[in-house]
Short mmCIF file of C-alpha atoms and ligand atoms in Angstrom, two decimals:
data_model
loop_
_atom_site.label_atom_id
_atom_site.label_comp_id
_atom_site.label_asym_id
_atom_site.label_seq_id
_atom_site.Cartn_x
_atom_site.Cartn_y
_atom_site.Cartn_z
CA UNK H 16 5.01 -39.29 -5.43
CA UNK H 17 7.65 -36.60 -5.65
CA UNK H 18 8.66 -34.22 -8.41
CA UNK H 19 12.17 -34.28 -9.90
CA UNK H 20 13.11 -31.15 -8.02
CA UNK H 21 15.86 -28.96 -9.39
CA UNK H 22 18.40 -27.62 -6.92
CA UNK H 23 17.18 -24.19 -5.77
CA UNK H 24 18.95 -21.29 -7.43
CA UNK H 25 21.53 -19.63 -5.23
CA UNK H 26 20.08 -16.66 -3.40
CA UNK H 27 21.48 -13.18 -4.03
CA UNK H 28 23.56 -11.68 -1.25
CA UNK H 29 20.69 -9.45 -0.14
CA UNK H 30 18.46 -12.32 1.01
CA UNK H 31 16.81 -11.64 4.35
CA UNK H 32 16.79 -15.31 5.26
CA UNK H 33 14.06 -16.68 7.43
CA UNK H 34 12.30 -13.46 8.29
CA UNK H 35 11.65 -11.62 5.07
CA UNK H 36 8.21 -10.06 4.67
CA UNK H 37 6.51 -9.82 1.27
CA UNK H 38 4.25 -6.81 1.63
CA UNK H 39 4.85 -4.54 -1.34
CA UNK H 40 7.00 -4.80 -4.46
CA UNK H 41 8.39 -1.32 -3.86
CA UNK H 42 9.98 -2.59 -0.62
CA UNK H 43 11.82 -5.38 -2.42
CA UNK H 44 15.06 -4.96 -4.38
CA UNK H 45 14.78 -5.89 -8.05
CA UNK H 46 17.34 -8.68 -7.70
CA UNK H 47 15.29 -10.40 -5.00
CA UNK H 48 12.13 -10.19 -7.11
CA UNK H 49 14.07 -11.56 -10.08
CA UNK H 50 15.39 -14.43 -7.93
CA UNK H 51 11.85 -15.29 -6.81
CA UNK H 52 10.54 -15.17 -10.39
CA UNK H 53 13.36 -17.31 -11.78
CA UNK H 54 12.86 -19.86 -9.00
CA UNK H 55 9.15 -20.02 -9.83
CA UNK H 56 9.98 -20.79 -13.47
CA UNK H 57 12.43 -23.58 -12.60
CA UNK H 58 10.10 -25.16 -10.05
CA UNK H 59 7.07 -24.97 -12.36
CA UNK H 60 9.00 -26.79 -15.07
CA UNK H 61 10.37 -29.39 -12.62
CA UNK H 62 6.93 -30.71 -11.68
CA UNK H 63 5.23 -30.46 -15.09
CA UNK H 64 2.80 -33.34 -15.66
CA UNK H 65 2.66 -34.50 -12.04
CA UNK H 66 -0.58 -34.71 -10.04
CA UNK H 67 -1.38 -31.42 -8.31
CA UNK H 68 -1.05 -32.96 -4.87
CA UNK H 69 2.43 -34.42 -5.42
CA UNK H 70 5.10 -33.08 -3.06
CA UNK H 71 8.16 -31.53 -4.69
CA UNK H 72 11.38 -33.50 -4.39
CA UNK H 73 13.28 -32.40 -1.32
CA UNK H 74 10.07 -30.97 0.18
CA UNK H 75 11.72 -27.53 0.66
CA UNK H 76 9.23 -26.36 3.29
CA UNK H 77 8.82 -29.65 5.17
CA UNK H 78 8.05 -28.89 8.78
CA UNK H 79 6.90 -25.32 8.08
CA UNK H 80 3.35 -24.09 8.73
CA UNK H 81 1.54 -21.13 7.18
CA UNK H 82 -1.51 -19.39 8.70
CA UNK H 83 -3.78 -17.72 6.16
CA UNK H 84 -6.07 -14.96 7.43
CA UNK H 85 -8.93 -13.79 5.21
CA UNK H 86 -10.91 -10.64 5.92
CA UNK H 87 -12.29 -10.73 2.35
CA UNK H 88 -13.48 -13.38 -0.11
CA UNK H 89 -11.05 -15.38 -2.23
CA UNK H 90 -10.95 -18.30 -4.65
CA UNK H 91 -7.52 -18.22 -6.36
CA UNK H 92 -5.46 -16.90 -3.47
CA UNK H 93 -6.87 -19.30 -0.93
CA UNK H 94 -6.53 -22.42 -3.08
CA UNK H 95 -3.16 -21.54 -4.61
CA UNK H 96 -1.53 -20.77 -1.25
CA UNK H 97 -2.92 -23.94 0.29
CA UNK H 98 -1.68 -26.08 -2.61
CA UNK H 99 1.64 -24.21 -2.63
CA UNK H 100 2.34 -25.24 0.96
CA UNK H 101 1.20 -28.80 0.22
CA UNK H 102 3.49 -29.10 -2.83
CA UNK H 103 6.41 -27.69 -0.83
CA UNK H 104 5.83 -30.29 1.88
CA UNK H 105 4.52 -27.83 4.49
CA UNK H 106 1.20 -27.28 6.24
CA UNK H 107 -1.37 -24.49 6.07
CA UNK H 108 -4.43 -23.44 8.00
CA UNK H 109 -7.18 -21.08 6.94
CA UNK H 110 -8.59 -18.49 9.35
CA UNK H 111 -11.52 -16.18 8.71
CA UNK H 112 -10.81 -12.77 10.25
CA UNK H 113 -14.38 -12.34 11.51
CA UNK H 114 -14.24 -15.69 13.35
CA UNK H 115 -11.08 -14.72 15.20
CA UNK H 116 -10.86 -12.62 18.37
CA UNK H 117 -9.37 -10.02 16.01
CA UNK H 118 -12.95 -9.54 14.77
CA UNK H 119 -14.03 -8.83 18.40
CA UNK H 120 -11.39 -6.24 19.12
CA UNK H 121 -8.25 -8.18 20.13
CA UNK H 122 -5.37 -6.02 19.00
CA UNK H 123 -3.45 -6.77 15.84
CA UNK H 124 -0.21 -6.71 17.83
CA UNK H 125 -1.42 -9.32 20.33
CA UNK H 126 -2.78 -11.45 17.51
CA UNK H 127 0.56 -11.25 15.69
CA UNK H 128 2.55 -12.27 18.77
CA UNK H 129 0.29 -15.26 19.47
CA UNK H 130 0.13 -16.56 15.90
CA UNK H 131 3.92 -16.25 15.67
CA UNK H 132 4.18 -18.88 18.44
CA UNK H 133 2.19 -21.42 16.39
CA UNK H 134 3.24 -21.00 12.78
CA UNK H 135 6.29 -20.06 10.70
CA UNK H 136 4.64 -17.51 8.38
CA UNK H 137 1.40 -15.56 8.02
CA UNK H 138 -0.44 -14.76 4.80
CA UNK H 139 -3.18 -12.15 5.12
CA UNK H 140 -5.88 -10.68 2.89
CA UNK H 141 -6.89 -7.54 4.75
CA UNK H 142 -9.35 -4.72 4.35
CA UNK H 143 -6.83 -2.11 5.40
CA UNK H 144 -3.22 -2.10 4.28
CA UNK H 145 -2.01 -0.69 7.60
CA UNK H 146 -3.12 -3.86 9.38
CA UNK H 147 -0.65 -5.95 7.35
CA UNK H 148 2.24 -3.70 8.29
CA UNK H 149 1.15 -3.73 11.94
CA UNK H 150 1.03 -7.53 11.90
CA UNK H 151 4.53 -7.66 10.40
CA UNK H 152 5.92 -5.15 12.88
CA UNK H 153 4.48 -6.90 15.95
CA UNK H 154 4.97 -10.54 14.97
CA UNK H 155 8.11 -12.66 14.76
CA UNK H 156 7.45 -14.45 11.46
CA UNK H 157 7.33 -13.40 7.80
CA UNK H 158 4.07 -11.79 6.65
CA UNK H 159 2.79 -12.03 3.08
CA UNK H 160 0.30 -9.51 1.68
CA UNK H 161 -2.38 -11.45 -0.20
CA UNK H 162 -4.33 -8.29 -1.19
CA UNK H 163 -5.35 -5.17 0.66
CA UNK H 164 -7.26 -2.05 -0.33
CA UNK H 165 -3.88 -0.70 -1.45
CA UNK H 166 -1.99 -3.47 -3.27
CA UNK H 167 -1.82 -7.05 -4.54
CA UNK H 168 1.86 -7.94 -4.97
CA UNK H 169 1.42 -11.75 -5.24
CA UNK H 170 -0.85 -11.21 -8.26
CA UNK H 171 1.78 -9.15 -10.01
CA UNK H 172 4.46 -11.82 -9.53
CA UNK H 173 2.12 -14.28 -11.29
CA UNK H 174 1.51 -11.70 -14.02
CA UNK H 175 5.26 -11.20 -14.53
CA UNK H 176 5.67 -14.97 -14.84
CA UNK H 177 2.87 -15.12 -17.43
CA UNK H 178 4.33 -12.28 -19.48
CA UNK H 179 7.81 -13.81 -19.43
CA UNK H 180 6.47 -17.22 -20.47
CA UNK H 181 5.09 -15.55 -23.61
CA UNK H 182 7.72 -12.92 -24.40
CA UNK H 183 10.91 -14.19 -22.75
CA UNK H 184 11.49 -11.06 -20.69
CA UNK H 185 9.18 -8.41 -19.34
CA UNK H 186 11.93 -5.80 -19.44
CA UNK H 187 11.10 -3.16 -22.02
CA UNK H 188 7.67 -4.66 -22.88
CA UNK H 189 5.00 -2.03 -23.41
CA UNK H 190 2.24 -2.66 -20.87
CA UNK H 191 -1.16 -0.93 -20.70
CA UNK H 192 -3.60 -0.85 -17.78
CA UNK H 193 -7.23 0.11 -18.51
CA UNK H 194 -9.94 1.11 -16.04
CA UNK H 195 -9.85 1.60 -12.29
CA UNK H 196 -6.51 2.64 -10.78
CA UNK H 197 -7.03 0.17 -7.94
CA UNK H 198 -4.92 -2.12 -5.71
CA UNK H 199 -3.78 -4.27 -8.65
CA UNK H 200 -2.85 -1.15 -10.64
CA UNK H 201 -0.78 0.11 -7.69
CA UNK H 202 1.23 -3.13 -7.59
CA UNK H 203 1.56 -3.02 -11.40
CA UNK H 204 3.15 0.44 -11.13
CA UNK H 205 5.60 -0.90 -8.54
CA UNK H 206 6.30 -3.93 -10.80
CA UNK H 207 7.01 -1.61 -13.75
CA UNK H 208 9.72 0.11 -11.72
CA UNK H 209 11.22 -3.04 -10.25
CA UNK H 210 11.13 -5.08 -13.50
CA UNK H 211 11.91 -2.11 -15.75
CA UNK H 212 9.11 -1.90 -18.31
CA UNK H 213 7.15 1.07 -19.68
CA UNK H 214 3.59 1.28 -18.36
CA UNK H 215 0.70 3.42 -19.57
CA UNK H 216 -2.40 3.63 -17.39
CA UNK H 217 -5.67 4.64 -19.03
CA UNK H 218 -7.95 5.71 -16.17
CA UNK H 219 -10.66 8.34 -15.71
CA UNK H 220 -9.46 11.20 -13.49
CA UNK H 221 -11.80 10.12 -10.69
CA UNK H 222 -10.27 6.62 -10.67
CA UNK H 223 -6.58 7.41 -11.16
CA UNK H 224 -4.05 5.39 -9.10
CA UNK H 225 -2.93 6.92 -5.78
CA UNK H 226 -0.79 10.02 -6.27
CA UNK H 227 1.91 8.81 -3.88
CA UNK H 228 2.63 5.63 -5.86
CA UNK H 229 2.91 7.67 -9.05
CA UNK H 230 5.25 10.10 -7.29
CA UNK H 231 7.32 7.19 -5.94
CA UNK H 232 7.57 5.66 -9.42
CA UNK H 233 8.69 8.98 -10.89
CA UNK H 234 11.33 9.44 -8.18
CA UNK H 235 12.61 5.92 -8.92
CA UNK H 236 12.95 6.79 -12.62
CA UNK H 237 10.01 4.63 -13.73
CA UNK H 238 8.59 5.01 -17.24
CA UNK H 239 4.96 5.53 -16.21
CA UNK H 240 2.35 7.47 -18.19
CA UNK H 241 -1.15 8.30 -16.99
CA UNK H 242 -3.82 9.25 -19.52
CA UNK H 243 -7.60 9.58 -19.48
CA UNK H 244 -7.74 8.45 -23.12
CA UNK H 245 -8.16 4.64 -23.39
CA UNK H 246 -7.11 4.60 -27.05
CA UNK H 247 -3.83 6.34 -26.21
CA UNK H 248 -3.21 3.89 -23.36
CA UNK H 249 -3.73 0.80 -25.53
CA UNK H 250 -1.78 2.10 -28.56
CA UNK H 251 1.02 -0.34 -29.42
CA UNK H 252 0.82 -2.20 -26.09
CA UNK H 253 2.09 -5.78 -26.00
CA UNK H 254 0.28 -6.52 -22.75
CA UNK H 255 -3.22 -5.19 -22.00
CA UNK H 256 -4.44 -5.59 -18.42
CA UNK H 257 -7.66 -4.69 -16.67
CA UNK H 258 -9.56 -5.58 -13.48
CA UNK H 259 -13.03 -5.25 -12.04
CA UNK H 260 -14.55 -1.77 -11.83
CA UNK H 261 -15.79 -2.56 -8.31
CA UNK H 262 -13.17 -3.96 -5.93
CA UNK H 263 -14.09 -5.56 -2.61
CA UNK H 264 -14.95 -2.77 -0.20
CA UNK H 265 -15.51 -0.13 -2.91
CA UNK H 266 -18.37 2.33 -2.70
CA UNK H 267 -20.76 1.51 -5.56
CA UNK H 268 -22.89 4.64 -5.31
CA UNK H 269 -22.71 7.42 -7.89
CA UNK H 270 -21.85 7.12 -11.56
CA UNK H 271 -18.84 4.82 -11.15
CA UNK H 272 -19.86 2.38 -13.89
CA UNK H 273 -20.77 5.13 -16.39
CA UNK H 274 -17.45 6.89 -15.76
CA UNK H 275 -15.47 3.70 -16.33
CA UNK H 276 -17.51 2.50 -19.34
CA UNK H 277 -15.24 4.07 -22.02
CA UNK H 278 -12.32 2.10 -20.57
CA UNK H 279 -13.82 -1.31 -21.34
CA UNK H 280 -11.34 -3.68 -23.02
CA UNK H 281 -13.16 -4.75 -26.19
CA UNK H 282 -12.18 -5.77 -29.72
CA UNK H 283 -11.91 -2.15 -30.87
CA UNK H 284 -9.52 -1.32 -28.03
CA UNK H 285 -7.45 -4.49 -28.57
CA UNK H 286 -7.12 -3.45 -32.24
CA UNK H 287 -5.09 -0.46 -31.00
CA UNK H 288 -2.60 -2.77 -29.27
CA UNK H 289 0.29 -4.62 -30.94
CA UNK H 290 -0.74 -7.50 -33.19
CA UNK H 291 0.91 -10.01 -30.82
CA UNK H 292 -0.57 -8.38 -27.71
CA UNK H 293 -1.76 -10.55 -24.83
CA UNK H 294 -4.66 -9.85 -22.48
CA UNK H 295 -4.46 -10.39 -18.70
CA UNK H 296 -7.03 -10.13 -15.89
CA UNK H 297 -6.43 -11.21 -12.28
CA UNK H 298 -10.04 -12.49 -12.03
CA UNK H 299 -12.81 -12.59 -10.94
CA UNK H 300 -14.01 -10.96 -14.18
CA UNK H 301 -17.27 -9.27 -15.14
CA UNK H 302 -17.89 -9.92 -18.82
CA UNK H 303 -19.69 -6.98 -20.44
CA UNK H 304 -18.25 -4.53 -17.90
CA UNK H 305 -14.44 -4.09 -17.76
CA UNK H 306 -13.91 -6.62 -20.57
CA UNK H 307 -16.00 -8.21 -23.30
CA UNK H 308 -16.37 -11.99 -23.57
CA UNK H 309 -14.81 -11.79 -27.05
CA UNK H 310 -11.54 -10.55 -25.52
CA UNK H 311 -11.31 -12.46 -22.24
CA UNK H 312 -12.37 -15.73 -23.89
CA UNK H 313 -10.52 -14.96 -27.13
CA UNK H 314 -7.14 -16.07 -28.51
CA UNK H 315 -5.11 -13.21 -27.00
CA UNK H 316 -6.24 -13.96 -23.45
CA UNK H 317 -3.83 -15.81 -21.13
CA UNK H 318 -6.05 -15.70 -18.04
CA UNK H 319 -5.90 -19.42 -17.26
CA UNK H 320 -2.10 -19.53 -17.35
CA UNK H 321 -2.12 -16.34 -15.28
CA UNK H 322 -4.39 -17.93 -12.67
CA UNK H 323 -2.24 -21.10 -12.58
CA UNK H 324 0.87 -18.98 -12.15
CA UNK H 325 -0.41 -17.69 -8.81
CA UNK H 326 0.53 -21.14 -7.47
CA UNK H 327 4.04 -21.19 -8.94
CA UNK H 328 4.87 -17.59 -8.07
CA UNK H 329 3.66 -18.01 -4.48
CA UNK H 330 5.69 -21.17 -3.94
CA UNK H 331 8.82 -19.15 -4.66
CA UNK H 332 7.58 -16.25 -2.51
CA UNK H 333 6.96 -18.61 0.42
CA UNK H 334 10.35 -20.25 -0.03
CA UNK H 335 12.06 -16.85 -0.06
CA UNK H 336 10.20 -15.59 3.00
CA UNK H 337 11.19 -18.73 4.91
CA UNK H 338 14.80 -18.65 3.80
CA UNK H 339 14.61 -21.78 1.63
CA UNK H 340 15.91 -20.00 -1.49
N1 CP W 405 -6.96 -12.75 -8.29
C1 CP W 405 -7.30 -13.05 -7.01
O1 CP W 405 -6.63 -12.64 -6.06
O2 CP W 405 -8.38 -13.86 -6.92
P1 CP W 405 -9.15 -14.25 -5.57
O3 CP W 405 -9.82 -13.02 -5.07
O4 CP W 405 -10.14 -15.30 -6.01
O5 CP W 405 -8.17 -14.77 -4.58
N1 NVA W 406 -9.28 -5.34 -7.35
C1 NVA W 406 -9.94 -6.55 -6.94
C2 NVA W 406 -9.02 -7.72 -7.07
C3 NVA W 406 -9.61 -9.03 -6.68
C4 NVA W 406 -8.64 -10.15 -6.80
C5 NVA W 406 -10.46 -6.41 -5.52
O1 NVA W 406 -9.74 -5.86 -4.67
O2 NVA W 406 -11.58 -6.84 -5.24
#
């Protein structure tokens, strides 16, 4: 069975063709990110109601293969990338970093060169951000960052899609981040600059986002505010976002949880936001920690659409990396 596939949108002049990496939003021009997002919307609509395993009409990535390397756990990323390749008519294979020779000391550069001979693109979830860049520099195929200690750009493309489905356009929407200034927060800051929306981050000083991303955003003219007052951060926001207080690889010693406790997204905090505010969380969530069950399972939460949108956003990312849009 195939989906009634709409003709891909014409790519902007900038397009890098068949060797574009997708590593960080700050490295991508706004018009390319917009093109990817708009393609995701069209393709999502085109296959509405079809079985999840149906291949899209025209099978845009027929013949292409994606290797997925995981150094950390994953549910959404792993399944959505695998189904993305299937729906686009391509193939994917899953590799655990610690089962590869990479885990026994083979260099990243050698690994990149070898994998590039077998597949057309590499998706990697890595402990250290530098490894992703090294893989991209040494290999001959596009590399997609599927989360590192530093950033999570694929998540933010799904978040942008979710926000635009509700509000029409993310541009100018008031967005608030509460809690740990982690990898997702870093990509959110980059998204705020590239998609042009005001962002307020409510984080304790000890868990503020990296200084260099804030400096980059300021230099780019981004409308970014950092506060240690959660009420101020949430005030008037149309989108309230949080994430776990303990990311994979984080040190859990000390008073981390106590320090972050005032930044919990609960009913009182949501009452500070706009009346039509939505709540987003990349998941996995910890009810009773960064968010209460009343909020994440309540009427303002769009977490299931957000999780589904990983699939649609990544299909467009893959197609762009491989030069199909
Ligand atoms: N949001 C996200 O990346 O989820 P996984 O860790 O399950 O892939
Ligand atoms: N910040 C979280 C996101 C998980 C999808 C982590 O890095 O563990």
